[in-house]
Coordinates of C-alpha atoms (C1' of nucleotides) in Angstrom, one line a residue:
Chain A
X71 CA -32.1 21.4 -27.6
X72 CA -34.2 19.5 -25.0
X73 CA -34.2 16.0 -24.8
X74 CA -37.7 14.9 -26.8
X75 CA -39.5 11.4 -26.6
X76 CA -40.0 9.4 -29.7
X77 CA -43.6 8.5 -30.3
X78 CA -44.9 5.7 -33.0
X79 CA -46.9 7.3 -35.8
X80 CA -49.6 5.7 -34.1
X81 CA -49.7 7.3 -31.3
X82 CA -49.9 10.7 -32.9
X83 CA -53.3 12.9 -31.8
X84 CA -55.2 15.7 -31.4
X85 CA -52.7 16.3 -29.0
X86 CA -49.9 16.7 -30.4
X87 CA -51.8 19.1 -32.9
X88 CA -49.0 22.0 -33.5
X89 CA -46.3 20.3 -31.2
X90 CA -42.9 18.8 -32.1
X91 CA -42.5 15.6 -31.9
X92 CA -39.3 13.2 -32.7
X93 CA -40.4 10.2 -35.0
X94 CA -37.7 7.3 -36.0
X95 CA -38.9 5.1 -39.1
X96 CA -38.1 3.9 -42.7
X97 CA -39.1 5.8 -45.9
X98 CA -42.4 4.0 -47.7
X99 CA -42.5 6.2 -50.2
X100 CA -41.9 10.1 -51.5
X101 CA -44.2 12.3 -54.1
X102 CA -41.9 14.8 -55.0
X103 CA -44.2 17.5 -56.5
X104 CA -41.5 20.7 -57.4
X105 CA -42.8 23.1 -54.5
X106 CA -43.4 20.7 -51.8
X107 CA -42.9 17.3 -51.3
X108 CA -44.7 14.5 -49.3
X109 CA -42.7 11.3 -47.5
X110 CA -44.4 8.6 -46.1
X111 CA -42.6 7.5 -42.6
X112 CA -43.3 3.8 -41.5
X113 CA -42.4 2.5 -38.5
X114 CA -44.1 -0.5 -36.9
X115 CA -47.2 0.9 -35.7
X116 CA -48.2 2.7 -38.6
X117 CA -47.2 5.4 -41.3
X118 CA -47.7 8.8 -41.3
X119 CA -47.1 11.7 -43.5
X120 CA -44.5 14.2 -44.0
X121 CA -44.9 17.1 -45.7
X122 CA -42.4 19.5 -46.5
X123 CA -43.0 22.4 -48.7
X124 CA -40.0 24.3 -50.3
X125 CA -40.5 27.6 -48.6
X126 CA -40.4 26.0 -45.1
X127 CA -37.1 24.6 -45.7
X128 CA -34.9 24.7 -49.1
X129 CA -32.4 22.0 -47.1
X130 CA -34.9 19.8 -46.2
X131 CA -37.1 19.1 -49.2
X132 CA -33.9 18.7 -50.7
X133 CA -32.4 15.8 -48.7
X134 CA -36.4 14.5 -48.7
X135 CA -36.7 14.4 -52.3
X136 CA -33.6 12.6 -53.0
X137 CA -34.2 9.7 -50.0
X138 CA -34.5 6.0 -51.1
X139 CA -37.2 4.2 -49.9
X140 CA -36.6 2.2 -47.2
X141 CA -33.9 4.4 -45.7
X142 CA -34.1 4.9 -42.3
X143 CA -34.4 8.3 -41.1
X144 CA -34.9 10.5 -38.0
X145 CA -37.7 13.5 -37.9
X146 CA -38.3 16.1 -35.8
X147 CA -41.3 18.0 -37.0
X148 CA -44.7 20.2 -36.2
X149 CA -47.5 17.8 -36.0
X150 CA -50.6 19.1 -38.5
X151 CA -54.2 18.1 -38.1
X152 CA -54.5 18.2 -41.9
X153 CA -57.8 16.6 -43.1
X154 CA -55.6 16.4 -46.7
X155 CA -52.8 14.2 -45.2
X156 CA -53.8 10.2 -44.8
X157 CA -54.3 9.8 -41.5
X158 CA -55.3 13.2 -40.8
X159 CA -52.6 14.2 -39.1
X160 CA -49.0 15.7 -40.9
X161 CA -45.9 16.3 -39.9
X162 CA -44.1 19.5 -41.2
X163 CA -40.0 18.5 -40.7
X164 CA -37.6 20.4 -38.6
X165 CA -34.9 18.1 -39.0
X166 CA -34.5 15.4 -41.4
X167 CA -31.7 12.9 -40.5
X168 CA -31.1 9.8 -43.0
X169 CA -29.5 7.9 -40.6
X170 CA -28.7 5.0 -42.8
X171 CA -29.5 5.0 -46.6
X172 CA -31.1 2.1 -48.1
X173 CA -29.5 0.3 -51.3
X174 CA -31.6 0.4 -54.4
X175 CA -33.4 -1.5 -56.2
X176 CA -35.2 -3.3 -53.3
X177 CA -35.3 -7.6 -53.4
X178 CA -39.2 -6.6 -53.4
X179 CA -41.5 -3.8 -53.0
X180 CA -42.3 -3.5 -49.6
X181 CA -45.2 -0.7 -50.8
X182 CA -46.8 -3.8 -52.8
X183 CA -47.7 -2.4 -56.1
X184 CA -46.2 -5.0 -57.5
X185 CA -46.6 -8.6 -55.7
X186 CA -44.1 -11.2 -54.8
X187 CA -43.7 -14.8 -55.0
X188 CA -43.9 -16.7 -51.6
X189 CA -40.4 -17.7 -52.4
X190 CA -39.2 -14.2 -53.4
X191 CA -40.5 -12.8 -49.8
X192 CA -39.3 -15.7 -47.6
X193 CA -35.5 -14.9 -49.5
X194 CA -35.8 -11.3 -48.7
X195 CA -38.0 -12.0 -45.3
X196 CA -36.6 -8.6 -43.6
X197 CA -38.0 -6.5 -45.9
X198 CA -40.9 -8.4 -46.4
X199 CA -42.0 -8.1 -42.6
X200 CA -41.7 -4.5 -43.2
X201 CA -45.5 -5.0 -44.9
X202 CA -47.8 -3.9 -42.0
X203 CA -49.9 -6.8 -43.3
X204 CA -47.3 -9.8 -42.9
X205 CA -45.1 -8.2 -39.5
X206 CA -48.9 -8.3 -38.4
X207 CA -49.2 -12.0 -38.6
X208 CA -46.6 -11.7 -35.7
X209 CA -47.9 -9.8 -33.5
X210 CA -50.9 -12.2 -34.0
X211 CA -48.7 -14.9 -33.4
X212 CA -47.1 -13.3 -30.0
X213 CA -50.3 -12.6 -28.9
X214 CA -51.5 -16.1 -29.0
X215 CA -48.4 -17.8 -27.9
X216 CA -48.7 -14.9 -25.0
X217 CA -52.0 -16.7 -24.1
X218 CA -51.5 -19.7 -24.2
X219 CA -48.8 -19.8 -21.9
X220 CA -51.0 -17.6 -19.5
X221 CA -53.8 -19.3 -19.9
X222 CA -52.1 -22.6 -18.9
X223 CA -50.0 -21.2 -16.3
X224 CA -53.3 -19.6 -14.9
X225 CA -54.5 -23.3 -15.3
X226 CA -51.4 -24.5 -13.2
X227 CA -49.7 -26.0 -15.5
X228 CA -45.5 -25.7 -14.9
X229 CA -43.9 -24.7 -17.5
X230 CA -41.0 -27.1 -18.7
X231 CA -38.5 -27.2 -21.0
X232 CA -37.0 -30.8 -22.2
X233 CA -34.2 -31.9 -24.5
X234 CA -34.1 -31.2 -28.4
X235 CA -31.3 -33.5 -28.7
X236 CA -32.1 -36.8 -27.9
X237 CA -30.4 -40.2 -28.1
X238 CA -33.2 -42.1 -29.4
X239 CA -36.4 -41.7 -31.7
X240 CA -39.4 -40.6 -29.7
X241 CA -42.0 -42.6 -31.0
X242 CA -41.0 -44.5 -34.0
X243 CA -43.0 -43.6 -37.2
X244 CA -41.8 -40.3 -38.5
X245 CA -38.0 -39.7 -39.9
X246 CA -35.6 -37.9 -37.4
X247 CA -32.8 -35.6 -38.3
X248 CA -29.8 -37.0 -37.4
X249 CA -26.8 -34.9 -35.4
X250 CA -23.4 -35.6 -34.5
X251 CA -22.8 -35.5 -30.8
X252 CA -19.2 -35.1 -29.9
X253 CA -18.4 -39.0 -30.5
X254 CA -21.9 -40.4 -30.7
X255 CA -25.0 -40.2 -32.9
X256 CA -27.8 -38.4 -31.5
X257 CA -31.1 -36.9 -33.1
X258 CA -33.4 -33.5 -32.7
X259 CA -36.7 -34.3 -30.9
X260 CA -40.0 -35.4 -32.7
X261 CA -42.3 -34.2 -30.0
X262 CA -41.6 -33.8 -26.0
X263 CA -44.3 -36.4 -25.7
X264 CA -42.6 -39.0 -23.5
X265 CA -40.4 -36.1 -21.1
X266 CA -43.9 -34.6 -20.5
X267 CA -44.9 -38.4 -19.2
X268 CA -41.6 -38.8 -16.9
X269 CA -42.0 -35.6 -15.7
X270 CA -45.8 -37.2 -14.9
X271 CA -43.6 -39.8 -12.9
X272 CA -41.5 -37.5 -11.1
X273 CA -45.0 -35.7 -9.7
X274 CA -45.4 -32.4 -11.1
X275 CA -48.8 -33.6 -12.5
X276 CA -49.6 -30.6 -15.2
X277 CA -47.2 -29.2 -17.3
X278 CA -46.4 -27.6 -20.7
X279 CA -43.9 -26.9 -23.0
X280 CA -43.9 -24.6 -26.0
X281 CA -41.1 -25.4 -27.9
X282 CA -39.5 -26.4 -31.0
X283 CA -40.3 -30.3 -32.9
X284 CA -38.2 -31.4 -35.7
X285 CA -39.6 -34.1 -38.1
X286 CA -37.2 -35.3 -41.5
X287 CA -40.1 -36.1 -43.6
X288 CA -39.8 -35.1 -46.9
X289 CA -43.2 -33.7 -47.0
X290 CA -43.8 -30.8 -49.2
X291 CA -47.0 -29.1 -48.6
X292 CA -48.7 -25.5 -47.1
X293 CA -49.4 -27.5 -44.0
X294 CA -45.8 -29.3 -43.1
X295 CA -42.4 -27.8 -42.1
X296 CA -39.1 -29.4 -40.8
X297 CA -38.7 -27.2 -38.0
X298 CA -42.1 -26.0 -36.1
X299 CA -43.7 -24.9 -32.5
X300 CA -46.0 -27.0 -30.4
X301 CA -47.6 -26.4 -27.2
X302 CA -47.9 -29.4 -25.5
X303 CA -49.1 -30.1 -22.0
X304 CA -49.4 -33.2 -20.1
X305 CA -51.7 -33.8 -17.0
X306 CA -52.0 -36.7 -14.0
X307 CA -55.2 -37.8 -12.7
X308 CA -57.2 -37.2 -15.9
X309 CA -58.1 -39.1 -19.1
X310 CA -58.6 -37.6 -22.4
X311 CA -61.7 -36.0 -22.3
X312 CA -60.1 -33.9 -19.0
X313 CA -57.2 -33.1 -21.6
X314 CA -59.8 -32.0 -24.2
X315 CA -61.5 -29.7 -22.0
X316 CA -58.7 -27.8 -21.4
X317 CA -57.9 -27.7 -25.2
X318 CA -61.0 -26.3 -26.4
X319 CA -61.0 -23.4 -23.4
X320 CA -57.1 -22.4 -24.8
X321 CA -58.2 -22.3 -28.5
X322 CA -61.2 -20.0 -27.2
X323 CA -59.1 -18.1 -25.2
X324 CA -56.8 -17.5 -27.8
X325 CA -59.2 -16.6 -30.5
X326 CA -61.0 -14.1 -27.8
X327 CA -57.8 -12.8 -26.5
X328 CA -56.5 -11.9 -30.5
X329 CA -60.1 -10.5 -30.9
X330 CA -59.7 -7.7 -27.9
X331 CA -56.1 -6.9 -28.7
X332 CA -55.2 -7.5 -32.0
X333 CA -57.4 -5.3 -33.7
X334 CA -55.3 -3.3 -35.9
X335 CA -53.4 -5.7 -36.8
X336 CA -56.4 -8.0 -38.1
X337 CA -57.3 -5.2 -40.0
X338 CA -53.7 -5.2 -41.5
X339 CA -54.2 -8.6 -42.1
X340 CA -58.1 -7.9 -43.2
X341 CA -59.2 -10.6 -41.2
X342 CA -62.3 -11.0 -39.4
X343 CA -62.3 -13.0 -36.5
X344 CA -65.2 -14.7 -34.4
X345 CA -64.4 -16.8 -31.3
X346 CA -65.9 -20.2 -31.8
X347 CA -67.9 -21.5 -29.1
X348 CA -67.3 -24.1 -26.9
X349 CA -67.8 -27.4 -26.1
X350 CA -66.4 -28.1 -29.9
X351 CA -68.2 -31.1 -31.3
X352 CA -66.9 -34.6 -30.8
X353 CA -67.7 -36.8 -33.3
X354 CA -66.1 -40.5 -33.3
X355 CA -63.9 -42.5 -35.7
X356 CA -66.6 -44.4 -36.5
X357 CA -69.1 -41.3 -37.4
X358 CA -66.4 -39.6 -39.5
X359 CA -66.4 -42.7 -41.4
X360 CA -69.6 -43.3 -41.7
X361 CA -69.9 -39.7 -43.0
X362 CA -67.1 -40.2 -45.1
X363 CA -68.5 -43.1 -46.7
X364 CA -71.9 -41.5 -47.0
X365 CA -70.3 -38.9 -49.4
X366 CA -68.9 -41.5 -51.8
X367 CA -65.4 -41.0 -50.4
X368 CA -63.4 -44.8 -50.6
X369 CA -62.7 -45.5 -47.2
X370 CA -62.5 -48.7 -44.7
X371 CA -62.1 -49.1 -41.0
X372 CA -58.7 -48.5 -39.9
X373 CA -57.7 -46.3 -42.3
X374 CA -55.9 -42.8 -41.4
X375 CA -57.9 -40.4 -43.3
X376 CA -56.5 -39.0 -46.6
X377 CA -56.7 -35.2 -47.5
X378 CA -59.3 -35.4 -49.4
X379 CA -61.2 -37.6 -46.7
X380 CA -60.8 -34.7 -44.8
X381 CA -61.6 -32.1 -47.1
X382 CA -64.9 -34.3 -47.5
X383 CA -65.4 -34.5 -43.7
X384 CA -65.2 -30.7 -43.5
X385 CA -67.9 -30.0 -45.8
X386 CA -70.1 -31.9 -43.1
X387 CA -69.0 -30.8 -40.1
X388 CA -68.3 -26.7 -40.0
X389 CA -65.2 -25.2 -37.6
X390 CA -63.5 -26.9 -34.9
X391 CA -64.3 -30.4 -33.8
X392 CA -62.9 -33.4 -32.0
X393 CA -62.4 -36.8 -34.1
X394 CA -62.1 -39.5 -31.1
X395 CA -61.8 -43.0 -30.4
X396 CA -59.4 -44.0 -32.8
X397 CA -58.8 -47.4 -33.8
X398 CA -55.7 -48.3 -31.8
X399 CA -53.5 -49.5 -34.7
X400 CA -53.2 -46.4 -36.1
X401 CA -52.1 -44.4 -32.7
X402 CA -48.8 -44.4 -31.2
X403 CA -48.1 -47.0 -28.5
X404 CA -48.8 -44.8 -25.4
X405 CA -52.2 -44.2 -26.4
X406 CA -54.6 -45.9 -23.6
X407 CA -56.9 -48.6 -25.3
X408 CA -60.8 -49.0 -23.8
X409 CA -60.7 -51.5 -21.5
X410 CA -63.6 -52.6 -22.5
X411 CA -62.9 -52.1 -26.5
X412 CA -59.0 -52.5 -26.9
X413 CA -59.5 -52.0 -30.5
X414 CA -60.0 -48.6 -29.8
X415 CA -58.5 -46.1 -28.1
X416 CA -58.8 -42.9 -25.7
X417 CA -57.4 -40.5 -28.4
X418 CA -58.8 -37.1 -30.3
X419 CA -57.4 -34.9 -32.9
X420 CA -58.9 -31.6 -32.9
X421 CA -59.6 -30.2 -36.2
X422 CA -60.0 -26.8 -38.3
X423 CA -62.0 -27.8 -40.9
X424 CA -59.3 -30.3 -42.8
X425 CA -56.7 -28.8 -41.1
X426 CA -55.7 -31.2 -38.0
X427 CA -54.4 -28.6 -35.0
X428 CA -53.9 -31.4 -32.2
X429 CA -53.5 -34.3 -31.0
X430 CA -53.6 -35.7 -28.0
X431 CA -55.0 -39.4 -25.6
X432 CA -55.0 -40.7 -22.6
X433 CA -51.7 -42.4 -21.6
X434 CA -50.5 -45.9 -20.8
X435 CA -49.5 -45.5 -17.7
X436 CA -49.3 -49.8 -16.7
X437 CA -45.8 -50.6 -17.5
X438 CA -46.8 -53.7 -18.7
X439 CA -48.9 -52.5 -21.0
X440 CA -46.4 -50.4 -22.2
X441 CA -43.6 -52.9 -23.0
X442 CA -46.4 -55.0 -24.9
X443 CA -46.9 -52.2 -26.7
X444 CA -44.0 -50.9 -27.8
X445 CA -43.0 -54.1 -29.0
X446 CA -45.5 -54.3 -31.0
X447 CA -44.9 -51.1 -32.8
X448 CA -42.0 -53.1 -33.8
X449 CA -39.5 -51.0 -31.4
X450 CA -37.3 -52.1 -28.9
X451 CA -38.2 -51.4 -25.5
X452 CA -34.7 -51.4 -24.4
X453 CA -34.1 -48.2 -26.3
X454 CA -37.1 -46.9 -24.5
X455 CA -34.9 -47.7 -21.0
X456 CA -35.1 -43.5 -19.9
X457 CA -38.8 -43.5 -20.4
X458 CA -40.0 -46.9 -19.1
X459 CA -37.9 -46.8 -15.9
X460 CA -40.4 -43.7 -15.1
X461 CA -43.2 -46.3 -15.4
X462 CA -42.5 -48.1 -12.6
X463 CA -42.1 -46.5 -9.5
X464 CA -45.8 -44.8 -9.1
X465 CA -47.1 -43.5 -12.8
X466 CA -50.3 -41.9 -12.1
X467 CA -52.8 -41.9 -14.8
X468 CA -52.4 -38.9 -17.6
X469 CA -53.4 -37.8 -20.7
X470 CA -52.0 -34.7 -22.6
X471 CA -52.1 -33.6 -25.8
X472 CA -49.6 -31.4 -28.8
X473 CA -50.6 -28.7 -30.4
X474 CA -49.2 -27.0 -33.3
X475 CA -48.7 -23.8 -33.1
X476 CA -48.0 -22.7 -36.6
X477 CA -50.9 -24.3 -37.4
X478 CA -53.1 -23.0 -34.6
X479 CA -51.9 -19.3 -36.5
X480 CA -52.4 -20.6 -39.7
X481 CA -55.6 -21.6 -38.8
X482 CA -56.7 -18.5 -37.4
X483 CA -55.5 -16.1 -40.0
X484 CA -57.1 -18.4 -42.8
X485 CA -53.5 -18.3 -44.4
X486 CA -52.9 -20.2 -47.3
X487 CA -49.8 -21.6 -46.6
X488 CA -48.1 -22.6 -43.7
X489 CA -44.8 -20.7 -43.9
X490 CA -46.4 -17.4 -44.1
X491 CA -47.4 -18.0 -39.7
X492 CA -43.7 -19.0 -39.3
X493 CA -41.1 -15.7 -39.8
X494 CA -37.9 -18.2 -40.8
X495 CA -39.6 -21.3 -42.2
X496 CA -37.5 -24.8 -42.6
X497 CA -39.0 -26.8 -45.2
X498 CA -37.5 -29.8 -47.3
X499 CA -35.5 -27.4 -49.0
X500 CA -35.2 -24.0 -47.2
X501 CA -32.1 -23.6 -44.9
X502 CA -32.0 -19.9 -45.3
X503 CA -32.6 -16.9 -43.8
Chain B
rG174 C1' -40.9 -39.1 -52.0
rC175 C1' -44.8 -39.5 -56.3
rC176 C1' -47.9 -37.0 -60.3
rC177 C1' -48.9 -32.5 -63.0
rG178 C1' -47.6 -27.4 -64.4
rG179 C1' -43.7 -23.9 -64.3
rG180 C1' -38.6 -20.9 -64.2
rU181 C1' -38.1 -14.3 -69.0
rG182 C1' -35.0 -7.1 -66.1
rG183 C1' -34.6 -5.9 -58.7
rU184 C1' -40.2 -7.4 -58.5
rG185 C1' -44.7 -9.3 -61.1
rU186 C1' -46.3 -10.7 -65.9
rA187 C1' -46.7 -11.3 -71.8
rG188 C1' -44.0 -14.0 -75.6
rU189 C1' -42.7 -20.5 -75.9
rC190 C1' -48.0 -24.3 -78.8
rC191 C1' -46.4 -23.4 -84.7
rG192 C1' -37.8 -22.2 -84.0
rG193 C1' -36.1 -17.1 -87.9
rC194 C1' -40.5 -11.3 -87.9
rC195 C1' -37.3 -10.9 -80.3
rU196 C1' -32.2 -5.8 -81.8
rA197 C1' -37.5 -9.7 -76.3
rA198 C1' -42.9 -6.4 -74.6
rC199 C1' -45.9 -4.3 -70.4
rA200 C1' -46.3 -2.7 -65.3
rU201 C1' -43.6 -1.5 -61.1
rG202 C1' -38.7 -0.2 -59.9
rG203 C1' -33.5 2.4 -60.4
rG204 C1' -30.9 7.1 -62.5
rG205 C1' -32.0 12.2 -64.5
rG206 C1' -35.5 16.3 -65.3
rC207 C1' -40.5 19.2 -64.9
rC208 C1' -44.4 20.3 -61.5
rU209 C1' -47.1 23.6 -54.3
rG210 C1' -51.7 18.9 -51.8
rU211 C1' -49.8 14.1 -53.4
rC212 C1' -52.5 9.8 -51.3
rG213 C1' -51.5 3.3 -56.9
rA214 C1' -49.6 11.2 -58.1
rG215 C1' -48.8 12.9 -63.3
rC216 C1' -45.5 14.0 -67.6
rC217 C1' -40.6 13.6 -70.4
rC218 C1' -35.7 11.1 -71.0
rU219 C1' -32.9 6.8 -69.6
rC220 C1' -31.2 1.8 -67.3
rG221 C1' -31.9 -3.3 -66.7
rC222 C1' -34.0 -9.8 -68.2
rC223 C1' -34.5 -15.3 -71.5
rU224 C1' -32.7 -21.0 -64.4
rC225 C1' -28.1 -24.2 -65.1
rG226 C1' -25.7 -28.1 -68.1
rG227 C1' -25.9 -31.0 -72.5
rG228 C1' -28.3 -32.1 -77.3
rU229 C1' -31.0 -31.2 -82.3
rU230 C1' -30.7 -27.3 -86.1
rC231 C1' -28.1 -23.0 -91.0
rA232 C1' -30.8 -20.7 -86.8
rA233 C1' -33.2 -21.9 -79.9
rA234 C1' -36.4 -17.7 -74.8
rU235 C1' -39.1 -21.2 -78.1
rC236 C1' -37.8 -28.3 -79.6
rC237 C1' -35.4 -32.8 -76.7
rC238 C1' -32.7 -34.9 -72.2
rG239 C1' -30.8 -34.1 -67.3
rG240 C1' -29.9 -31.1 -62.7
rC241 C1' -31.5 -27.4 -59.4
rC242 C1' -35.6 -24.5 -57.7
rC243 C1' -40.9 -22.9 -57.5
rG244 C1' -46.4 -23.7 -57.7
rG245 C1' -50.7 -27.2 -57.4
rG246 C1' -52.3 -32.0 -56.0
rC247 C1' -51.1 -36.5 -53.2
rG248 C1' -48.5 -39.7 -49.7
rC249 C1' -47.1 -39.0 -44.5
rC250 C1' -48.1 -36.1 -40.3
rA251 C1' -48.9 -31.7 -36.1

RNA sequence: GCCCGGGUGGUGUAGUCCGGCCUAACAUGGGGGCCUGUCGAGCCCUCGCCUCGGGUUCAAAUCCCGGCCCGGGCGCCA
């Protein structure tokens, strides 16, 4: 026999319209009507039909009729423009090949007649990506990762990679997993925030990272996970409304970028999608409060915002937006206070509705300034000796910003909960798969 | 971590308030059978379940206490 090329399902056409083709895929389901006998094969592109009726092949219709879903199985068949079939298109099997049978019954029903728990799918997550609609969340996801790294690169930024296990906490604040390195204590990284400011010292002036963050809290929401993906860039020679610029142009990049290629797989997802415009709005602390306030929300100056703070802000101000000029207290010592105001500071976060997506300042870049600082975070500057050092041999001026990916997708795809964006989620008390 | 609500066949639900009528129901699914255009196929037969530990009681899926886990809200954050 000659050597024949697999195709997808979805890449079956007029074409192909009384040829053979060779399809590989997984059983979604099988009618099994007496005289003939229908399959559905799935692979990741799409499903199409099989039909087999008895008097084309006793053997076949057969071995069809007793598959189990979610077998995989080999075809090689006659494709059938067949305005009957789904899809309009059949294929009438020459060969039927189970090449490896599926156990029965399934953790879940992939075919979704009958839903699933969160929990249930996220136990059994490799059959649950086998639903077009959730392995479609991923190639969402790829596709934005996929541009924002090209969009940044085309930006020139240099893509980096720094350390996940670190000797000491990043910033201070949030809880750090602790690891045992060979004789020593060490920790997984918060956030590559101050690497992405050395490597500022050492005078690559833009660069990103798109990597993993790892943060103990014991939060337990739709919004927070132990383990999750930022993109994070830093830049010299800017200040944070440079920084912001470039945020705003990645987000619309990405959204227009899912919009042109992701297509079918939005329509999986039965998402609609419109890329929001740009400049996003910039509304300051002070206005957010204000509006806040307005709505009969209890809030004063200096507070963080609560959740439903933010839920009350959203109602005001519709898609993405900028919050800046944050009371300095509240930001992390390397934000950059006005020089003018140094209650306040050069800082953003850039919202979805209530969902914040980023955040991101200008630096400190004065040493001095720096120490002060961290000191009076309550942290000991000598435990900060890798990152300082950097600060004082020619710092330029930066600003960067962190980004979370997960969030970004979650954001996009209007899911509900966090862990559906992230294919092996770690949350206070998942560990597995 | 805190508050509230939950945990029943492989999956998703009903039953729990008011203990005994539960030998636990329904859908989907698994196994077997019938059927030549299914597309949530249909029909017949069949299989399979009370989260764990302790307590109350003649009697617990049902009431009480604790653990573990889940959902919603919150804190904290990206």
């Amino acid at each position: 026999m000659t050597e024949m090329i697999r195709k997808y399902t979805s890449e079956i056409g007029d074409d192909d319209d009384g040829k053979q083709v060779l399809l590989y895929g997984w059983i979604h389901e099988v009618r099994d009507l007496g005289g003939v006998a229908f399959a559905l094969l799935r692979d990741r592109e799409g499903i199409i039909q099989i039909t087999c009726p008895k008097k084309r092949s006793p053997e076949i219709i057969k071995k069809l009729r007793k598959v189990r879903r979610e077998s995989v199985v080999k075809v090689i068949g006659e494709v059938k423009k067949e305005p009957k079939a789904p899809g309009g298109f059949e294929v009438l099997p020459d060969e039927f090949e189970v090449l490896n049978e599926a156990d029965a019954p399934l953790p879940l029903d992939v075919v979704e007649k009958v839903p699933a728990e969160l929990d249930t799918r996220l136990d059994a997550r490799f059959l649950d990506l086998r639903k077009p609609r959730v392995q479609a969340i991923f190639r969402v996801r790829h596709q934005m990762i996929q541009s924002a790294r090209a969009f940044l690169s085309e930006e020139g930024f240099i893509e980096v990679q720094t350390p996940k296990i670190v000797s000491t906490a990043t910033e201070g604040g949030t809880e750090l997993f602790p690891i045992s390195y060979f004789e020593r204590e060490a920790f997984l990284n918060q956030s590559p925030q101050l690497y992405k400011q050395v490597l500022m010292g050492a005078g690559l002036e833009k660069v990103f990272e798109i990597g993993p963050i790892f943060r103990a809290e014991e939060h337990n929401t739709v919004r927070h996970l132990n383990e999750a993906i930022s993109i994070d860039i830093e830049q010299s020679f800017t200040d944070h409304e440079g920084v912001m610029k470039v945020l705003e142009r990645l987000v619309s990049r990405v959204y227009s970028d899912v919009v042109e290629n992701c297509e079918k797989y939005l329509d999986w997802i039965e998402v609609e999608l419109e890329v929001p415009e740009i400049p996003f709005q910039r509304i300051t602390y002070d206005e957010a409060i204000e509006i806040i306030k307005r709505k009969g929300e209890e809030i004063v100056w200096g507070d963080d915002f609560s959740t439903p703070a933010l839920k009350t802000l959203s109602e005001e101000v519709d898609g993405h937006y900028f919050i800046v000029d944050w009371p300095t207290e509240i930001k992390p010592f390397y934000a950059m206070p006005y020089e003018n105001e140094p209650e306040i500071s050069k800082t953003f976060d850039l919202m979805a509705g209530s969902l914040e997506l980023a955040s991101g300042a200008q630096r400190v870049h004065i040493y001095d300034l720096l120490v002060r600082k961290i000191g009076e975070k309550g942290l000991n500057p000598d435990s900060f000796e890798f990152y300082l050092s950097a600060f004082r041999y020619g710092m330029p001026p930066h600003a960067g910003w962190g980004l979370g990916a997960d969030r970004l997708l979650m954001s996009i795809l209007k899911l509900k909960n966090i862990r559906e964006a992230v294919i092996f989620p770690r949350d206070r008390n998942r560990l597995t798969p």
